[in-house]
XYZ file of C-alpha atoms in Angstrom:
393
model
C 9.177 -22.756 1.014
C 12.616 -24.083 -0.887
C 15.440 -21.643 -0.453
C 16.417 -19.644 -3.689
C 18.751 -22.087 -5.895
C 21.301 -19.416 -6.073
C 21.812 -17.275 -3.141
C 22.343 -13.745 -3.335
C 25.851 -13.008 -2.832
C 27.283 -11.959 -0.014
C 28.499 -8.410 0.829
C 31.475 -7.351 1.725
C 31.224 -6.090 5.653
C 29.301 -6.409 8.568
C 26.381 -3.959 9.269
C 27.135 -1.948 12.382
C 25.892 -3.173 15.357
C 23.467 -0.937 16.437
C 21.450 -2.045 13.202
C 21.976 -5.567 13.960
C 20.956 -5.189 17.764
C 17.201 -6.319 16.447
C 15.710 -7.444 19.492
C 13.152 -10.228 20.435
C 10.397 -8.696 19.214
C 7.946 -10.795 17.930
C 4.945 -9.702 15.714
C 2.294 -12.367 15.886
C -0.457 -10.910 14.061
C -0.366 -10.412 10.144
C -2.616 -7.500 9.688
C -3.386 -6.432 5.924
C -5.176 -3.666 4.032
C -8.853 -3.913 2.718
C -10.333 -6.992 2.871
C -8.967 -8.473 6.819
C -10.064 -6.261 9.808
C -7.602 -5.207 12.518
C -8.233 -5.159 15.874
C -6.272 -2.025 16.771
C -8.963 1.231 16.966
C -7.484 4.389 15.157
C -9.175 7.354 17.976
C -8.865 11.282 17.263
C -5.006 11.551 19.330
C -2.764 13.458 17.547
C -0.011 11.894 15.290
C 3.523 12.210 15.433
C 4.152 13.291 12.273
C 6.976 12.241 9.591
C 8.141 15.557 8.156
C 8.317 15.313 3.958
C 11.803 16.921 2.487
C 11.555 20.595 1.439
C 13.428 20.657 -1.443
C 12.002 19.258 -4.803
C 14.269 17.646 -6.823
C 16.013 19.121 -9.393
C 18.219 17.114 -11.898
C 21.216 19.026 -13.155
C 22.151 15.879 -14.992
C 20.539 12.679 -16.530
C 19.178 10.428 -13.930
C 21.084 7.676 -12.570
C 20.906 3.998 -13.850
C 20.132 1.722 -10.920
C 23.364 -0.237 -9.276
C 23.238 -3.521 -11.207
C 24.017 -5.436 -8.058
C 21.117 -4.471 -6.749
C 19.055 -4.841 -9.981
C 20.115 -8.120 -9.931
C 19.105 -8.526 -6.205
C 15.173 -7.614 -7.384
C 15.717 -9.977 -10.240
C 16.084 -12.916 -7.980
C 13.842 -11.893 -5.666
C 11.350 -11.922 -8.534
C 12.078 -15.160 -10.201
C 12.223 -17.489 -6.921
C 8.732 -16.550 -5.601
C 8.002 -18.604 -9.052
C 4.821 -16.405 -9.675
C 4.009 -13.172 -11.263
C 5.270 -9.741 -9.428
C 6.293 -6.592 -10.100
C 9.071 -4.835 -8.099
C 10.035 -1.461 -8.149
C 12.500 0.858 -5.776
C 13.274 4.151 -6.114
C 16.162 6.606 -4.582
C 14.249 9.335 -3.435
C 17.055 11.794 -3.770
C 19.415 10.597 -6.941
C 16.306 9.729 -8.797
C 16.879 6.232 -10.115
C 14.559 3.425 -10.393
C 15.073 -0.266 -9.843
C 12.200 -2.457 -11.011
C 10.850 -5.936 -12.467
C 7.595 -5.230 -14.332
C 7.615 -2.006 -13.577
C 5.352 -1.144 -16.204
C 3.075 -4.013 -15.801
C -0.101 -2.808 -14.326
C -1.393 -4.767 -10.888
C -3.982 -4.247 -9.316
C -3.844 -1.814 -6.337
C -6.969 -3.012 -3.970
C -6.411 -0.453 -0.840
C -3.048 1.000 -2.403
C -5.329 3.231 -4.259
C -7.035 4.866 -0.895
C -3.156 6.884 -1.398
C -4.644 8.882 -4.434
C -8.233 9.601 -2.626
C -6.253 11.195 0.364
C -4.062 12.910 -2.210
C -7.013 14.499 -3.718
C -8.371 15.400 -1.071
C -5.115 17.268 0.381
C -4.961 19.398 -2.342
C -8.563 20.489 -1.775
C -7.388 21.295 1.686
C -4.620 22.852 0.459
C -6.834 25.159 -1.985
C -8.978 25.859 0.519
C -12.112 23.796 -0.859
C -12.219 21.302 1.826
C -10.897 21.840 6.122
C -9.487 19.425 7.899
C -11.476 19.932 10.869
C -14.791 20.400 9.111
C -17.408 17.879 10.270
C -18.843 15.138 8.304
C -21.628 13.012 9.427
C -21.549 9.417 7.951
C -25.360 8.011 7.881
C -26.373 4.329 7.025
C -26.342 4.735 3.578
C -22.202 5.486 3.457
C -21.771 2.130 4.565
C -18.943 0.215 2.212
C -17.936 -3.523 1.539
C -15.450 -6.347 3.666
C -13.596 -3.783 6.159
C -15.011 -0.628 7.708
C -15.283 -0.663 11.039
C -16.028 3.095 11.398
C -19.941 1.533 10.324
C -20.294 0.136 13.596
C -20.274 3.867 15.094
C -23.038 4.825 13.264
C -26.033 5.123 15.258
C -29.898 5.851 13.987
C -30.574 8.443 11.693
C -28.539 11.075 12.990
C -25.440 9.136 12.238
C -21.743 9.954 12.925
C -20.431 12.908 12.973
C -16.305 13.120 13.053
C -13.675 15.689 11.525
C -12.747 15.083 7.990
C -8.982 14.344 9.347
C -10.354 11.673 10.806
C -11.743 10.429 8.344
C -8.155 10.630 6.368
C -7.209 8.419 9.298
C -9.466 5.713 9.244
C -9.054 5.462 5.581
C -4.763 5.401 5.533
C -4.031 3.867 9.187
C -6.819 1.005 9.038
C -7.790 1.166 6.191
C -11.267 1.584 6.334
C -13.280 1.486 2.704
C -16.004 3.126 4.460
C -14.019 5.978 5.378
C -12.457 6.034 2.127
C -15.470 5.771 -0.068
C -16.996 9.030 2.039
C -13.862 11.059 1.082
C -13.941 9.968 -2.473
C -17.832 11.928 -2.041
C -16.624 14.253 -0.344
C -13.736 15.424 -2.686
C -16.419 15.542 -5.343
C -16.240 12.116 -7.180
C -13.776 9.456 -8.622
C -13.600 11.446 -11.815
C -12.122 14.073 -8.945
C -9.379 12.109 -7.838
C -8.583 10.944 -11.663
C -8.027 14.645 -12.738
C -5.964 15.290 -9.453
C -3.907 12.611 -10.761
C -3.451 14.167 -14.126
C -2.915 17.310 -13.164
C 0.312 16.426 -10.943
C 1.638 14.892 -13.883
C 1.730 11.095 -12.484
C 1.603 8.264 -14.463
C 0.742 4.605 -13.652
C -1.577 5.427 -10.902
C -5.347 5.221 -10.820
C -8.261 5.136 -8.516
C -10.814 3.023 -9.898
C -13.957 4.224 -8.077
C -15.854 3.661 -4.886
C -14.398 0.272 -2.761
C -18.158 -0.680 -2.997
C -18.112 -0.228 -7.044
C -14.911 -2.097 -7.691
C -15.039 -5.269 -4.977
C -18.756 -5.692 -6.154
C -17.795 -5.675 -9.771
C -14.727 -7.635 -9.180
C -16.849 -10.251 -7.370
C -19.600 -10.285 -10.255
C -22.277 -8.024 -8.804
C -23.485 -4.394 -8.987
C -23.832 -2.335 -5.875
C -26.602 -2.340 -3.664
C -27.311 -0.362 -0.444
C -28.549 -3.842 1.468
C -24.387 -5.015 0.606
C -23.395 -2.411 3.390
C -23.988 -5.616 5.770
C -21.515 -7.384 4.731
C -22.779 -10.756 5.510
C -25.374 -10.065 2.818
C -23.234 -9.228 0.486
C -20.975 -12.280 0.972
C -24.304 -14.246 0.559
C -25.519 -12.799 -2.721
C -21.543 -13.718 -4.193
C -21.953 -17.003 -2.496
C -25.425 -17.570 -4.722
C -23.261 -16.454 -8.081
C -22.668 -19.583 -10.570
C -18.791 -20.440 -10.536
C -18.409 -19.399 -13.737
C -20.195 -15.704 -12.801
C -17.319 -14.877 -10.329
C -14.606 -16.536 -13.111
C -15.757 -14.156 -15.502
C -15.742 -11.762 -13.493
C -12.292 -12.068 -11.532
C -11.037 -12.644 -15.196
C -12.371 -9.254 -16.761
C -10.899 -7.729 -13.109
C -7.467 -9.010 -13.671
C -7.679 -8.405 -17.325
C -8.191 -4.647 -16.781
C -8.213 -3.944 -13.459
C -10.203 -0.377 -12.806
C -7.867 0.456 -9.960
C -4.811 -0.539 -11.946
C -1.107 0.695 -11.104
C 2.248 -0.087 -12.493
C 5.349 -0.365 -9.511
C 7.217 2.226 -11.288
C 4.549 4.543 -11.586
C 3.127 4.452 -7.455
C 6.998 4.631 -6.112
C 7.783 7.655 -8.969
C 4.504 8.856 -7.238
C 5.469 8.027 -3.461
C 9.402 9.754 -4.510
C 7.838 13.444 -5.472
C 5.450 13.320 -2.472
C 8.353 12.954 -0.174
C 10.184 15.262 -1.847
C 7.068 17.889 -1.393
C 6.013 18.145 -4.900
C 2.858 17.179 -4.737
C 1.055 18.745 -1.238
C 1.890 21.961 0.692
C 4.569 20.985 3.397
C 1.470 20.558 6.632
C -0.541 18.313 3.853
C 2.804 16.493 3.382
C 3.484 15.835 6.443
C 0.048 14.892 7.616
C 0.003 12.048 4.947
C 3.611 10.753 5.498
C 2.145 10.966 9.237
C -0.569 8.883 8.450
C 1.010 6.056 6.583
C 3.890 6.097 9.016
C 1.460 5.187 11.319
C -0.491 2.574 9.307
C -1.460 -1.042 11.173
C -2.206 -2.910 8.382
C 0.718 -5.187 6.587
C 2.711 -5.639 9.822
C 4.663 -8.900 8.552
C 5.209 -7.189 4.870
C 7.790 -4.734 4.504
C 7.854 -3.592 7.569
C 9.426 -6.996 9.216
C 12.280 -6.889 6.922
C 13.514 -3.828 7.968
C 16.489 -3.290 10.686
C 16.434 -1.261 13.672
C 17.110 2.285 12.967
C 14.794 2.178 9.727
C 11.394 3.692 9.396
C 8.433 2.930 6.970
C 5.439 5.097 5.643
C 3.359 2.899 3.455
C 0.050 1.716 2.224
C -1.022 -2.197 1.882
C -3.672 -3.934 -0.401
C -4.862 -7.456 0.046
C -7.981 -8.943 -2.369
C -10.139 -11.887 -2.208
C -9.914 -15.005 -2.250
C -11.258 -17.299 -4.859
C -10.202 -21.035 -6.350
C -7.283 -21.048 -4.030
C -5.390 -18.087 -5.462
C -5.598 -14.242 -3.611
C -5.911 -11.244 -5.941
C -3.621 -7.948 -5.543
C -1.805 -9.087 -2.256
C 0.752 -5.328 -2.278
C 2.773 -2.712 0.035
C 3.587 0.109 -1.048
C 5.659 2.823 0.498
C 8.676 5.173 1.857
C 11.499 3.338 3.646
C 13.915 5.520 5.210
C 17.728 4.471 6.478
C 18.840 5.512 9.833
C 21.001 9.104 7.964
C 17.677 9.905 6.432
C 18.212 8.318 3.204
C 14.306 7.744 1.820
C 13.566 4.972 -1.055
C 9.983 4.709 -2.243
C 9.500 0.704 -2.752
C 6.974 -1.235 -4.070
C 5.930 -5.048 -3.846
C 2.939 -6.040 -6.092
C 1.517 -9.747 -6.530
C -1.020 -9.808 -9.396
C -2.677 -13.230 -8.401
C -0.945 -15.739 -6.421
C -1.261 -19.792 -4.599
C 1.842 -19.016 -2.650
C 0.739 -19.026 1.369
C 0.946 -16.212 3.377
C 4.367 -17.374 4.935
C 6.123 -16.943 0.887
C 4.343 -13.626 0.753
C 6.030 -12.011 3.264
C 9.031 -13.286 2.791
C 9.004 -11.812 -0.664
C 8.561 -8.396 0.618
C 10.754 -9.173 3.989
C 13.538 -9.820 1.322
C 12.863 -6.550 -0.929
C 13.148 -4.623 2.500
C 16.844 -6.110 3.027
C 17.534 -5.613 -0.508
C 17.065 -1.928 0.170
C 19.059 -1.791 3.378
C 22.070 -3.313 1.969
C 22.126 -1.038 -1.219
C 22.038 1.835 1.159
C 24.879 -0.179 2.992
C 26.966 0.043 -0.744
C 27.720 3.703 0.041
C 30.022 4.798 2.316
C 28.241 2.087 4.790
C 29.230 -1.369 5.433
C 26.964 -4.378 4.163
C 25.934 -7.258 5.480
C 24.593 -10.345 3.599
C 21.333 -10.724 1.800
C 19.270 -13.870 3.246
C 18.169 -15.977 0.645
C 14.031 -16.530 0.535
C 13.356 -18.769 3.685
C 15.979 -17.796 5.648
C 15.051 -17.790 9.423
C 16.555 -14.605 10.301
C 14.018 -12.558 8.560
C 10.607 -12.706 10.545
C 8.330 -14.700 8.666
C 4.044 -14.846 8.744
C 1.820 -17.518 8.715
């Protein structure tokens, strides 16, 4: 990929050396959200957890306009990936918001698997739903493209596993299986819509089932025999061309699980801030998407040591050359505790996988050197296909 014409400007001091002392470490494996499996198996050990801040915030004076250096940072970022994309980041604590197209909508793909768990936390934390109650997943729960919790299920008795773990599957691998059996068990998409409402976001929706919206976007209706996914690949494969343009069109037109980048990281900013859950449902999501192994050559790679990341990645299909709602969302937190909610959205895109990364590599560094404009040093911005931020293929 060409480097950005003009380079981002250089900062003014070094970053300290224990956030430069990066390592070796190599990721080799580009593992994404939804639609690509991973071959990492999420078990029933306990999680670490991230703990969520205990203080909402309250604004005793207007919010903050974003730095303009680093506005103009996401602005060309933006404008040399040469496509469509909406950018937005978020201080956590002051409250301001950087974005381009920020109130675009994209669609979300797995990023929406965020307001599913969401709902269902609260119903945990009303008492509706436990965490360690048991669900039993039978045939019939199976899901589209990713879910290997399906292979588990065994004759008509089916699985049975905790509905925690089924939070797990759904936010660490991303399973749509898992995910589609919380969105039944929380009592519907219309659910998980009026949970949305009722915290007051905006710019966030669910869409429905994974099954509902990838068969739909693909230019079929749902049908138990899809749960194998090879059959379901086979009945798109029979579509006329112009059946899956249509229907990819009408999809990207409108999409059902559509989100803007302002509204998911104003979202991700009052969950870490605990207005959304109870502190232990808090922390048990942050948990969760701190421990997420899909997207490991997104944002994640473009962070420094010392940094941390809680986030949530969508990747669609493929079709004419182009991918559909390639995304990472999340919380990135600086070394003093410092959190930014950040997110990276491509609507449709012909850039290979190498550009996409780098894209959200780049936002990452963005982010680390506007938490370097305080009372840190900073250290230069790389321009887009720079070799010292990791890049996939």
């Amino acid at each position: 990929m060409k480097p950005v014409a003009r380079p981002l400007r250089r900062r003014r001091r070094l970053l300290p050396a224990k956030l430069l002392g990066a390592g070796g470490l190599l990721l080799v494996l580009a593992l994404v959200g939804g639609w690509v499996g991973v071959t990492h198996h999420v078990g029933s050990s306990k999680i670490a957890y991230t703990k969520g801040a205990s203080t909402p915030l309250v604004h005793t004076r207007p919010v903050p306009a974003a730095p303009a250096e680093f506005q103009s940072d996401l602005n060309r970022l933006a404008a040399a990936y040469r496509e469509p994309v909406g950018v937005a980041v978020s201080d956590v604590t002051d409250g301001w918001t950087a974005s381009v197209a920020g109130d675009e909508r994209f669609p979300q793909q797995s990023v929406s698997k965020l307001w599913v768990a969401l709902a269902v936390l609260q119903a945990v934390d009303q008492g509706r739903l436990k965490l360690d109650q048991t669900v039993v997943m039978l045939p019939q729960d199976k899901s589209v493209f990713y879910q290997p919790l399906t292979r588990r299920i065994r004759g008509p008795s089916g699985l049975s596993l905790q509905l925690d773990e089924l939070l797990r599957h759904a936010l660490v691998e991303s399973d749509n299986a898992a995910n589609d059996r919380l969105i039944r068990e929380v009592g519907g998409p219309e659910v998980v819509t009026r949970v949305i409402a009722e915290k007051g976001l905006h710019g966030v929706a669910v869409g429905g089932t994974e099954r509902d919206v990838q068969t739909r976007t693909a230019g079929l209706t749902w049908r138990p025999e899809y749960g194998a996914t090879w059959i379901f690949k086979q009945a798109r494969a029979k579509l006329p061309d112009e059946v899956r343009d249509q229907a990819l069109a009408e999809y990207l037109a409108d999409p059902p699980d559509g989100a803007t980048p302002d509204g998911i990281v104003s979202a991700l900013a009052a969950l870490k801030r605990g207005e959304l859950l109870s502190p232990s449902s808090t922390d048990f999501m942050l948990g969760l998407m701190g421990e997420a192994v899909t997207g490991q050559l997104r944002l994640k790679a473009g962070l420094a040591p010392g940094w941390s990341l809680a986030h949530k990645t969508g990747t669609g299909p493929d079709w004419r050359g182009a991918s559909v709602g390639i995304n990472d969302v999340g919380l990135l937190t600086a070394p003093d505790g410092r959190t930014y909610a950040v997110a990276v959205m491509v609507r449709q895109t012909r850039q290979g996988p190498t550009a996409r990364h780098q894209l959200m590599q780049h936002v990452a560094r963005a982010v680390e050197a506007q938490w370097q404009a305080g009372d840190h040093s900073r250290s230069p911005l790389p321009t887009l296909g720079s070799p010292s931020v990791m890049a996939g293929g």
